């Protein structure tokens, strides 16, 4: 940027030199032909350019000095001042001085400033001599500040304490479009200043036959709550203030008394939309005033809408202000929160028991109470959970440094962009998400993003981009890590997998399945082991940690275009909605978020499939796992069993159970030391009657079933 | 994206400064050295906005604005004039010729961008 600017400055210097030559020529010609207005005009233009650009390229001295000469020539141009030999001589010495300033710019002190002052003085004398009533010439400095004022102001006069609500009535002249003004960007600019409610008043739009599409018939009422002050609003309308009507009124600031805001009628009268006597006349009916006025045709509906919006806006601002004064955040020890969540969990369990008991007793009073308790418990649960929610933004920010350091180490150029930093997730989920994300981002920079040279050769921007996004999706949060690097090489992964004996060379696999191979322990296609990645530890760790969070991971990649890794995570770890099922006398819970549907499975269906563990559901073959066999439970299955179909890493897998009981709010209890590593179980929950139900880890179950299957096949 | 702005100025340094600033902000820029050149170039390019100096040889800024406004394709195109003259006369002349707004020289890059945003959105 500064190089570019230096180059432009150099252009200015060359140009100014040229212009000075023009000025010199003009003076010499003017000596012969003092009346020639064309020559005077060109001299004026030369000075105008030197002055105008001078200030923009850091030559304030030149700009100030030339301003004096230019003012004189403005008079000459207008015929107020004759061209005299003295003027020409003076201009020539001014020319020499500007030239000296220009050349001496890089060497401070090389120019004798007193020469300039002397010339300025002479010019001023020249100006004041022939015209008697010349006003004292403004100093360039003052001139400067006046110009600044006329410039659309940029400086923000921001005072957070001074939040004021303005009512702005913007009535453009009908021919506003004729000078290229579009009101829409102006309204947008207002919206950027603060919270704005914009109401268009369209009642002047004529029927389409009479309408001239080149005219503007609409006016706007804007209610703007901002802390930027009235000048910022005036600046928005700076180009249109002489052709449009703009009224700006303060309708609310912090000094106003709290309480009910003005009534609708009062607002309309204050705005001049309604006469007081008309209001008196209509006041008497029973209907709301807005309705009466609209029916009577005294005020157009748009105007009423606008006034109502003002009423609401001010009420809202008042409410917010009160909230802002009374409630601020407090810091709480996170252990206390954990304890609270625990207690809420217990309460949810007790409530489940109460519901069950009430159902059994068929006592209507008890049922009523139990329903009330259920409603409150659910609300309490949701509120408690939301207390533990934190925006993911702080985690995202940590990665900026990581990306910067890593890309420097590896000699790559990478920028990270984030979206959805405000997305909230359970505190514990966020904490456990850090390491997997670090691994994924490292991989993206190391394997994904190419070196700047390669990228340029492939026609990509030199700088690689990693886009980190978070978004809510139902009871889940989706976190995406997207890079625009080389993408995964399907063939390389495949041959590496064959080499490592993970699959046979003729095994048919979809790209997605092949991508999933990178999660196998010790898998790496990197030719070189760098300090950052390539040892093949990482992606399997990522997979494990995401599974531990009961999340799933998905990879999309296109060769040469980049890779997108999507993590799907539950919002919270403590309580989930589950599907309660029963096998023999045992209860199990499946996470409801993974459940897609339940279908029946009769003995006949099993026979049709030749006892293979597949079910046909609407022409789709879905493999299933018999939980009865999986957990070695005794007893005869019922005549008709149930298949709970779930989605696991983009595939549909069924789980066969005896009965599906229904939805169950599940408070997750971790298992004791002894059972912590049992495969296929991620935790336990206590049912209403006190029995324990195990929570199934469907990811792990599917995975181990697959392993057994493939060992049987091969 | 891809909005085209024409900068009309007989001073290469101002032109380059404007071009540089606008390109940095993601606009496409067409340069013209004076009013006559600008009138020629609007025929070849589709231009969404014009930033013009007022004092120029051949066809000056005021005349350029008048001619552009007379052209049906640019009847509603935002035209912003660059001027060092803080006197209202020149500004008024530009306004009545149909200029949308003005920028007083010298200006800073962000002032230029603010004005572009104001008139184009």
XYZ file of C-alpha atoms in Angstrom, chain A:
714
model
C 0.000 0.000 0.000
C 2.677 2.517 0.943
C 4.755 1.544 -2.083
C 1.772 2.199 -4.256
C 1.201 5.501 -2.522
C 4.846 6.511 -2.976
C 4.485 5.758 -6.645
C 1.422 7.964 -6.881
C 3.299 10.722 -5.024
C 6.035 10.465 -7.602
C 3.384 10.875 -10.292
C 2.192 13.975 -8.496
C 5.680 15.449 -8.463
C 6.128 14.849 -12.179
C 2.732 16.240 -12.875
C 3.259 19.325 -10.738
C 6.518 19.978 -12.584
C 4.648 19.803 -15.879
C 1.972 22.121 -14.581
C 4.602 24.583 -13.419
C 6.046 24.605 -16.906
C 2.560 25.338 -18.241
C 2.207 28.145 -15.754
C 5.546 29.590 -16.786
C 4.588 29.439 -20.464
C 1.245 31.034 -19.732
C 2.965 33.919 -17.989
C 5.338 34.461 -20.882
C 2.442 34.422 -23.365
C 0.406 36.696 -21.133
C 3.197 39.264 -21.294
C 2.495 39.552 -25.028
C -1.276 39.223 -24.808
C -2.478 40.357 -21.369
C -6.181 40.308 -22.272
C -6.339 36.683 -23.423
C -8.804 34.981 -21.094
C -7.928 31.502 -22.365
C -4.381 31.877 -21.151
C -5.567 33.163 -17.796
C -7.900 30.188 -17.506
C -5.110 27.741 -18.209
C -2.859 29.439 -15.649
C -5.662 29.179 -13.134
C -6.194 25.499 -13.927
C -2.509 24.776 -13.482
C -2.503 26.325 -10.034
C -5.777 24.712 -9.137
C -4.348 21.279 -9.830
C -1.099 21.912 -8.024
C -2.994 23.115 -4.990
C -5.713 20.474 -5.026
C -3.425 17.508 -5.341
C -0.706 19.030 -3.175
C -2.635 18.637 0.049
C -3.579 15.081 -0.796
C -0.024 13.942 -1.317
C 1.552 15.488 1.732
C 2.583 18.821 0.165
C 0.585 21.015 2.499
C 3.142 23.820 2.166
C 2.607 23.936 -1.572
C -1.154 23.782 -1.189
C -1.192 26.675 1.259
C 1.106 28.807 -0.777
C -0.601 28.116 -4.081
C -3.939 28.902 -2.526
C -2.848 32.527 -2.183
C -1.794 32.747 -5.796
C -4.943 31.013 -6.937
C -7.216 33.435 -5.056
C -5.553 36.294 -6.905
C -6.067 34.586 -10.224
C -9.684 33.925 -9.399
C -10.109 37.709 -9.343
C -8.163 38.043 -12.571
C -10.336 35.418 -14.190
C -13.477 37.224 -13.115
C -12.123 40.469 -14.553
C -11.780 42.183 -11.155
C -8.050 42.491 -11.454
C -6.030 43.519 -14.528
C -2.994 41.614 -15.729
C -0.051 43.868 -15.053
C 3.668 43.312 -15.608
C 3.970 43.356 -11.840
C 1.510 40.512 -11.492
C 3.347 38.469 -14.092
C 6.688 39.041 -12.416
C 5.200 38.125 -9.060
C 3.608 34.973 -10.460
C 6.892 33.923 -11.967
C 8.646 34.251 -8.637
C 5.776 32.303 -7.062
C 6.371 29.656 -9.694
C 10.031 29.475 -8.719
C 9.104 29.162 -5.085
C 6.648 26.305 -5.703
C 9.295 24.555 -7.746
C 11.775 24.923 -4.910
C 9.220 23.572 -2.436
C 8.529 20.635 -4.691
C 12.152 19.722 -5.150
C 13.092 20.415 -1.570
C 10.277 18.335 -0.139
C 12.468 15.452 0.897
C 15.133 17.762 2.335
C 13.577 19.778 5.141
C 15.126 23.156 5.695
C 16.491 23.471 2.175
C 13.880 26.045 1.197
C 13.915 29.578 2.492
C 10.361 30.012 3.782
C 10.733 33.785 4.110
C 10.719 34.069 0.319
C 7.308 32.476 0.252
C 6.016 34.770 2.994
C 7.254 37.792 1.117
C 5.517 36.686 -2.062
C 2.265 36.017 -0.223
C 2.425 39.491 1.264
C 2.878 41.074 -2.147
C -0.039 39.129 -3.551
C -2.208 40.309 -0.703
C -1.181 43.899 -1.341
C -2.085 43.446 -4.956
C -5.500 42.151 -3.967
C -6.316 44.898 -1.540
C -4.974 47.815 -3.620
C -7.413 48.178 -6.506
C -10.556 47.007 -4.761
C -11.512 49.166 -1.865
C -13.926 47.018 -0.008
C -11.899 43.852 -0.068
C -12.395 41.917 3.053
C -9.346 40.703 4.900
C -8.335 37.514 3.169
C -9.001 34.439 5.171
C -5.983 32.563 6.297
C -5.437 29.266 4.480
C -5.726 27.464 7.796
C -9.191 28.866 8.366
C -10.088 28.017 4.823
C -8.967 24.513 5.460
C -11.152 24.073 8.484
C -14.142 25.472 6.659
C -13.641 22.940 3.955
C -13.404 20.190 6.482
C -16.798 21.215 7.757
C -18.326 20.959 4.342
C -16.900 17.541 3.860
C -19.171 14.696 4.906
C -17.852 14.295 8.412
C -16.235 11.027 9.275
C -15.268 11.664 12.810
C -17.718 9.851 14.997
C -19.158 11.845 17.713
C -19.908 8.801 19.772
C -20.943 8.899 23.357
C -22.407 5.646 24.589
C -24.088 7.487 27.428
C -26.033 9.660 25.076
C -28.361 7.303 23.327
C -31.093 9.371 21.823
C -34.093 8.405 19.760
C -34.709 10.712 16.828
C -37.710 11.043 14.616
C -36.597 11.880 11.099
C -39.149 12.790 8.490
C -37.508 12.557 5.097
C -39.625 13.947 2.276
C -37.655 13.921 -0.958
C -38.646 16.337 -3.697
C -40.468 14.391 -6.381
C -37.660 14.900 -8.885
C -34.969 13.597 -6.546
C -33.954 10.848 -8.987
C -33.081 13.412 -11.647
C -29.737 14.227 -10.083
C -28.811 10.625 -9.555
C -29.836 10.440 -5.915
C -31.132 7.122 -4.705
C -32.864 7.378 -1.321
C -32.235 3.701 -0.508
C -28.516 4.050 0.351
C -29.366 7.009 2.561
C -31.846 4.923 4.530
C -29.236 2.190 4.751
C -26.732 4.703 6.053
C -29.204 5.679 8.764
C -29.626 2.049 9.706
C -25.891 1.821 10.170
C -25.999 4.626 12.710
C -28.113 2.689 15.172
C -31.358 0.866 15.590
C -33.725 2.211 13.002
C -37.374 1.647 12.246
C -38.210 2.896 8.786
C -41.801 3.446 7.737
C -42.536 4.432 4.182
C -45.435 6.765 3.621
C -46.908 5.636 0.340
C -50.285 7.368 0.388
C -49.214 9.928 -2.210
C -48.468 7.314 -4.869
C -51.014 7.973 -7.605
C -52.865 5.238 -9.510
C -50.555 3.506 -11.922
C -52.071 5.219 -14.972
C -51.171 8.642 -13.631
C -47.859 7.664 -12.184
C -44.600 8.960 -13.633
C -42.029 6.263 -12.828
C -39.251 8.832 -12.845
C -40.699 10.713 -9.913
C -40.506 9.896 -6.243
C -43.841 9.856 -4.429
C -42.717 8.197 -1.229
C -41.608 9.828 1.960
C -40.188 8.140 5.012
C -40.451 8.386 8.766
C -37.386 6.987 10.436
C -37.150 6.337 14.149
C -33.507 6.064 14.944
C -32.035 5.219 18.303
C -28.402 6.163 18.162
C -25.557 7.537 20.212
C -23.932 9.285 17.275
C -25.562 12.651 17.669
C -27.616 14.799 15.378
C -24.675 15.840 13.197
C -24.107 12.292 12.049
C -27.732 12.208 10.909
C -27.446 15.558 9.172
C -24.368 14.286 7.356
C -26.391 11.481 5.869
C -28.555 14.027 4.129
C -25.741 16.436 3.239
C -26.193 16.061 -0.527
C -29.952 16.317 -0.471
C -30.608 18.944 2.200
C -31.447 21.691 -0.289
C -33.723 19.540 -2.437
C -35.490 17.525 0.225
C -37.363 18.243 3.383
C -35.640 16.674 6.323
C -37.016 17.218 9.822
C -35.091 15.791 12.701
C -36.671 15.828 16.158
C -35.525 14.319 19.401
C -38.362 12.182 20.710
C -36.547 10.535 23.550
C -33.339 10.938 25.452
C -32.161 9.789 28.820
C -33.535 12.885 30.533
C -37.123 12.075 29.654
C -39.295 10.810 32.441
C -39.912 7.110 32.473
C -43.429 5.904 32.278
C -45.986 5.691 29.554
C -45.022 7.391 26.356
C -47.319 9.817 24.616
C -50.594 8.565 23.283
C -51.004 7.982 19.562
C -53.121 11.089 19.087
C -50.556 13.279 20.813
C -47.803 11.970 18.583
C -49.803 12.663 15.420
C -50.593 16.195 16.563
C -46.988 16.860 17.500
C -45.927 15.758 14.026
C -48.520 17.986 12.412
C -50.321 15.048 10.826
C -53.563 15.717 12.692
C -55.380 18.799 13.947
C -56.216 18.849 17.664
C -59.859 19.686 17.045
C -60.209 16.704 14.707
C -58.806 14.522 17.421
C -61.323 15.848 19.940
C -64.107 15.085 17.532
C -63.194 11.472 16.964
C -62.337 10.785 20.588
C -65.546 9.394 21.925
C -65.871 6.186 20.022
C -64.941 2.883 21.588
C -62.449 1.597 19.052
C -58.694 2.169 19.376
C -57.811 5.627 18.243
C -55.629 4.377 15.369
C -58.553 2.469 13.933
C -60.973 5.392 14.280
C -58.600 7.808 12.606
C -57.916 5.403 9.780
C -61.637 4.765 9.208
C -62.439 8.438 9.255
C -59.762 9.076 6.636
C -58.264 11.958 8.616
C -54.827 10.402 8.643
C -53.445 7.961 6.047
C -52.754 4.444 7.432
C -49.015 4.727 6.798
C -48.799 7.773 9.017
C -50.607 5.940 11.798
C -48.304 2.964 11.458
C -45.374 5.308 11.695
C -46.669 6.980 14.840
C -47.382 3.612 16.422
C -43.849 2.532 15.629
C -42.581 5.611 17.428
C -44.632 4.731 20.486
C -43.224 1.213 20.520
C -39.702 2.302 19.869
C -39.644 4.704 22.789
C -41.255 2.157 25.105
C -38.658 -0.392 24.084
C -35.837 2.041 24.628
C -37.166 2.837 28.068
C -37.419 -0.807 28.942
C -33.939 -1.495 27.708
C -32.568 1.412 29.630
C -34.172 0.199 32.803
C -32.840 -3.263 32.235
C -29.438 -1.861 31.478
C -29.464 0.017 34.766
C -30.672 -2.783 36.966
C -29.143 -5.923 35.513
C -25.537 -6.419 34.771
C -23.698 -9.694 34.617
C -22.168 -11.370 37.630
C -19.360 -13.849 37.719
C -20.140 -17.232 39.159
C -17.779 -20.053 39.958
C -18.288 -22.676 37.272
C -18.367 -25.391 39.934
C -21.512 -23.836 41.326
C -23.048 -24.030 37.895
C -22.078 -27.663 37.534
C -23.710 -28.368 40.866
C -26.843 -26.558 39.730
C -26.976 -28.620 36.549
C -26.570 -31.767 38.627
C -29.461 -30.774 40.844
C -31.658 -29.942 37.906
C -30.785 -33.367 36.538
C -31.963 -34.980 39.770
C -35.111 -32.917 39.643
C -35.800 -34.067 36.084
C -35.451 -37.658 37.267
C -37.825 -37.140 40.166
C -40.262 -35.403 37.893
C -40.172 -38.436 35.579
C -41.064 -40.617 38.525
C -43.873 -38.311 39.512
C -45.288 -38.408 35.983
C -45.100 -42.175 35.913
C -46.777 -42.450 39.315
C -49.519 -40.013 38.366
C -50.230 -41.982 35.214
C -50.521 -45.199 37.194
C -52.847 -43.725 39.820
C -55.193 -42.143 37.279
C -55.856 -39.421 39.807
C -56.833 -36.263 37.945
C -55.629 -33.921 40.702
C -52.280 -35.633 40.869
C -52.007 -35.594 37.067
C -52.666 -31.862 37.093
C -49.930 -31.249 39.624
C -47.535 -33.529 37.839
C -48.113 -31.737 34.533
C -47.483 -28.409 36.205
C -44.249 -29.716 37.698
C -43.233 -31.088 34.333
C -43.713 -27.736 32.646
C -41.699 -25.932 35.294
C -38.960 -28.531 35.282
C -38.542 -28.289 31.535
C -38.308 -24.534 31.756
C -35.872 -24.736 34.636
C -33.780 -27.243 32.729
C -33.597 -25.081 29.619
C -32.730 -22.003 31.628
C -30.035 -23.752 33.601
C -28.535 -25.112 30.419
C -28.537 -21.691 28.810
C -26.563 -20.320 31.760
C -23.759 -22.689 30.864
C -23.809 -21.703 27.230
C -20.902 -19.631 25.999
C -20.292 -18.117 22.598
C -17.672 -20.029 20.661
C -16.011 -16.786 19.564
C -13.245 -16.843 22.170
C -12.123 -20.267 20.940
C -12.187 -19.012 17.371
C -9.997 -16.085 18.293
C -7.317 -18.341 19.680
C -6.897 -19.846 16.240
C -5.869 -16.570 14.656
C -2.574 -16.753 16.440
C -2.202 -20.440 15.606
C -2.786 -19.803 11.921
C -0.381 -16.897 11.892
C 2.423 -18.782 13.601
C 1.953 -21.981 11.632
C 1.784 -20.320 8.261
C 4.946 -18.397 9.063
C 6.727 -21.598 10.091
C 5.691 -23.371 6.928
C 6.298 -20.431 4.602
C 2.674 -20.270 3.536
C 0.262 -17.414 3.360
C -2.967 -18.155 5.125
C -5.755 -15.988 6.452
C -8.457 -17.230 8.753
C -12.006 -15.969 8.569
C -14.675 -16.775 11.095
C -18.435 -16.684 10.995
C -20.974 -17.319 13.699
C -18.645 -16.501 16.587
C -21.749 -15.681 18.631
C -23.055 -19.269 18.390
C -23.497 -20.637 21.880
C -22.399 -24.032 23.081
C -22.148 -25.742 26.423
C -19.022 -24.666 28.261
C -17.726 -28.227 28.563
C -18.274 -28.892 24.872
C -16.322 -25.765 23.997
C -13.471 -26.768 26.268
C -13.213 -30.211 24.737
C -13.477 -28.858 21.239
C -10.259 -26.921 21.353
C -7.817 -29.786 20.677
C -9.705 -31.390 17.807
C -10.037 -28.014 16.116
C -6.320 -27.345 16.531
C -5.563 -30.672 14.840
C -7.905 -30.014 11.962
C -6.625 -26.494 11.354
C -3.022 -27.710 11.499
C -3.816 -30.330 8.932
C -5.511 -27.801 6.702
C -2.498 -25.516 6.759
C 0.075 -28.270 6.447
C -1.574 -30.598 3.933
C -4.363 -28.518 2.516
C -3.107 -25.054 1.690
C -0.376 -25.114 -0.943
C 2.760 -22.983 -0.977
C 2.295 -19.493 -2.438
C 4.220 -20.478 -5.590
C 2.023 -23.507 -6.239
C -1.102 -21.509 -5.619
C -0.088 -18.820 -8.082
C 0.819 -21.481 -10.643
C -2.655 -22.964 -10.239
C -4.309 -19.618 -10.692
C -5.457 -19.331 -7.097
C -4.914 -16.276 -4.935
C -1.507 -16.389 -3.293
C -3.112 -16.285 0.105
C -4.987 -19.374 1.251
C -8.164 -18.976 3.265
C -9.468 -21.020 6.144
C -13.080 -20.360 6.932
C -14.256 -21.326 10.376
C -18.008 -21.211 10.854
C -20.398 -22.187 13.595
C -24.161 -22.387 13.319
C -27.091 -23.894 15.164
C -28.971 -26.729 13.544
C -31.746 -28.049 15.738
C -30.337 -29.551 18.911
C -26.904 -29.504 17.319
C -24.196 -27.078 16.493
C -22.433 -27.427 13.188
C -18.833 -26.328 13.089
C -17.184 -26.154 9.712
C -13.542 -25.849 8.853
C -13.220 -25.022 5.212
C -9.987 -24.470 3.299
C -9.376 -23.572 -0.315
C -6.290 -25.739 -0.555
C -5.374 -28.797 -2.574
C -8.129 -31.050 -1.287
C -7.789 -34.716 -0.358
C -6.177 -36.996 -2.887
C -8.534 -39.977 -3.151
C -6.025 -42.168 -4.953
C -3.215 -41.452 -2.529
C -5.428 -42.291 0.458
C -6.635 -45.415 -1.238
C -3.207 -46.775 -2.095
C -1.930 -45.911 1.364
C -4.855 -47.784 2.882
C -4.192 -50.810 0.690
C -0.535 -50.656 1.664
C -1.467 -50.639 5.320
C -3.866 -53.504 4.840
C -6.943 -51.478 5.697
C -8.645 -52.553 2.491
C -8.116 -54.744 -0.546
C -7.021 -53.152 -3.767
C -10.314 -54.021 -5.430
C -12.607 -52.938 -2.608
C -15.301 -50.650 -3.942
C -15.666 -47.518 -1.875
C -17.283 -44.170 -2.301
C -15.146 -41.065 -1.990
C -16.746 -40.271 1.351
C -15.844 -43.695 2.685
C -12.288 -43.238 1.470
C -12.078 -39.832 3.133
C -13.151 -41.471 6.368
C -10.039 -43.651 6.202
C -7.932 -40.727 7.295
C -9.428 -41.200 10.735
C -7.811 -44.634 11.049
C -5.095 -44.643 13.737
C -1.626 -43.949 12.370
C -2.864 -43.036 8.940
C -0.954 -40.391 7.024
C -0.285 -39.785 3.374
C 2.224 -37.060 3.989
C 5.448 -37.906 2.237
C 7.473 -36.035 4.768
C 6.923 -35.848 8.444
C 6.996 -32.169 9.314
C 7.099 -30.677 12.733
C 3.451 -29.881 12.365
C 1.753 -32.948 11.057
C 2.251 -36.076 9.052
C 2.834 -38.597 11.800
C -0.685 -39.810 11.474
C -1.581 -38.963 14.997
C -4.183 -36.323 15.001
C -7.120 -37.273 12.877
C -7.874 -40.432 14.860
C -7.602 -38.362 18.018
C -9.974 -35.865 16.481
C -12.467 -38.576 15.698
C -12.237 -39.986 19.206
C -12.748 -36.652 20.902
C -15.686 -35.771 18.695
C -17.258 -39.151 19.390
C -16.683 -38.610 23.075
C -18.735 -35.443 22.747
C -21.419 -37.553 21.050
C -20.776 -35.631 17.869
C -20.068 -36.748 14.357
C -17.588 -35.688 11.737
C -17.984 -35.427 8.011
C -15.491 -34.671 5.252
C -16.166 -33.182 1.870
C -13.308 -32.556 -0.485
C -12.637 -31.715 -4.085
C -9.183 -32.164 -5.595
C -7.658 -28.764 -6.225
C -10.523 -26.890 -4.625
C -10.216 -27.608 -0.956
C -11.622 -29.555 1.933
C -14.553 -28.960 4.231
C -14.726 -30.733 7.543
C -18.031 -30.516 9.383
C -18.373 -31.302 13.053
C -21.868 -31.934 14.331
C -22.044 -31.516 18.084
C -24.801 -31.697 20.638
C -25.656 -28.398 22.305
C -25.116 -29.786 25.740
C -23.654 -32.832 27.375
C -25.624 -33.041 30.555
C -29.144 -33.723 29.421
C -30.304 -35.193 26.140
C -33.596 -36.170 24.676
C -33.539 -39.902 24.310
C -35.648 -42.711 22.926
C -36.379 -45.288 25.581
C -36.473 -48.876 24.357
C -36.822 -52.222 26.080
C -35.197 -55.562 25.432
C -36.250 -58.420 27.668
C -36.379 -56.710 31.040
C -33.634 -54.199 30.318
C -34.092 -50.559 29.323
C -31.831 -48.702 26.945
C -31.766 -45.127 25.693
C -30.790 -44.062 22.185
C -29.976 -40.388 21.556
C -33.149 -39.093 19.928
C -31.238 -36.699 17.696
C -29.761 -39.618 15.749
C -33.037 -41.511 15.466
C -34.747 -41.247 12.123
C -37.678 -43.648 12.345
C -38.943 -46.901 13.836
C -40.221 -49.787 11.749
C -41.545 -53.226 12.623
C -39.609 -56.373 11.944
C -41.592 -59.598 11.817
C -40.232 -63.131 11.797
C -41.341 -63.287 8.185
C -39.190 -60.290 7.274
C -36.203 -61.964 8.842
C -36.835 -65.150 6.920
C -37.179 -63.246 3.662
C -33.767 -61.711 4.181
C -32.352 -65.227 4.697
C -31.507 -64.396 8.265
C -29.067 -61.756 7.168
C -29.150 -58.659 9.278
C -30.740 -56.361 6.756
C -34.157 -54.787 6.604
C -35.942 -53.450 3.548
C -37.394 -50.073 4.249
C -39.060 -48.395 1.286
C -36.763 -50.212 -1.158
C -33.681 -49.297 0.783
C -31.516 -51.950 2.361
C -30.649 -51.052 5.899
C -28.269 -53.180 7.922
C -29.250 -53.692 11.527
C -27.694 -54.768 14.794
C -29.573 -57.075 17.138
C -29.043 -55.544 20.542
C -30.288 -58.755 22.140
C -27.324 -60.586 20.659
C -24.980 -57.704 21.175
C -25.563 -57.628 24.904
C -26.203 -61.364 25.304
C -29.671 -61.004 26.752
C -31.802 -64.072 27.384
C -35.408 -64.664 26.565
C -37.468 -64.992 23.439
C -37.940 -61.927 21.303
C -41.579 -60.997 20.667
C -43.307 -61.994 17.434
C -42.870 -58.546 16.013
C -39.711 -56.699 16.933
C -38.920 -53.048 16.391
C -36.062 -51.597 14.350
C -34.930 -48.151 15.402
C -33.284 -46.628 12.368
C -30.564 -44.119 13.107
C -28.152 -42.093 11.092
C -24.516 -42.714 11.930
C -21.842 -40.821 9.995
C -24.153 -40.362 7.020
C -25.239 -43.992 6.920
C -28.465 -45.510 8.097
C -28.163 -48.295 10.606
C -30.967 -50.083 12.430
C -31.031 -51.340 16.024
C -33.402 -54.177 16.789
C -35.208 -53.969 20.122
C -38.249 -55.646 21.626
C -40.330 -52.593 22.368
C -40.051 -48.865 21.812
C -41.336 -47.126 24.933
C -41.064 -43.507 23.831
C -39.255 -40.233 24.312
C -37.413 -39.767 27.528
C -35.662 -36.742 28.929
C -32.355 -38.240 29.833
C -30.043 -36.946 32.501
C -26.699 -38.443 31.725
C -24.845 -40.070 34.602
C -21.363 -41.261 33.920
C -20.634 -44.865 34.728
C -18.316 -45.885 37.522
C -14.656 -46.732 37.050
C -15.387 -50.397 36.431
C -17.727 -49.814 33.524
C -16.216 -46.717 32.029
C -14.599 -48.499 29.112
C -17.441 -50.832 28.222
C -17.922 -50.675 24.483
C -21.204 -49.476 23.128
C -22.340 -47.718 26.298
C -21.750 -44.027 26.800
C -23.478 -43.585 30.142
C -26.533 -44.335 32.178
C -29.694 -42.665 33.315
C -32.176 -43.293 36.063
C -35.767 -43.914 35.115
C -38.803 -42.740 36.974
C -39.195 -45.944 38.912
C -35.551 -45.968 39.925
C -34.287 -48.528 37.432
C -31.151 -47.810 35.492
C -31.188 -47.543 31.731
C -27.984 -47.653 29.746
C -27.360 -45.024 27.088
C -26.170 -46.557 23.846
C -23.154 -45.243 21.997
C -24.485 -45.936 18.552
C -21.330 -44.759 16.800
C -19.207 -47.265 18.607
C -21.747 -50.075 18.247
C -21.894 -49.557 14.501
C -18.167 -49.407 14.268
C -17.466 -52.626 16.152
C -20.246 -54.441 14.270
C -18.558 -53.400 11.042
C -15.231 -54.702 12.223
C -16.695 -58.073 13.102
C -18.467 -58.173 9.765
C -15.363 -57.396 7.745
C -13.292 -59.952 9.649
C -15.916 -62.565 8.768
C -15.944 -61.651 5.088
C -12.228 -61.673 4.549
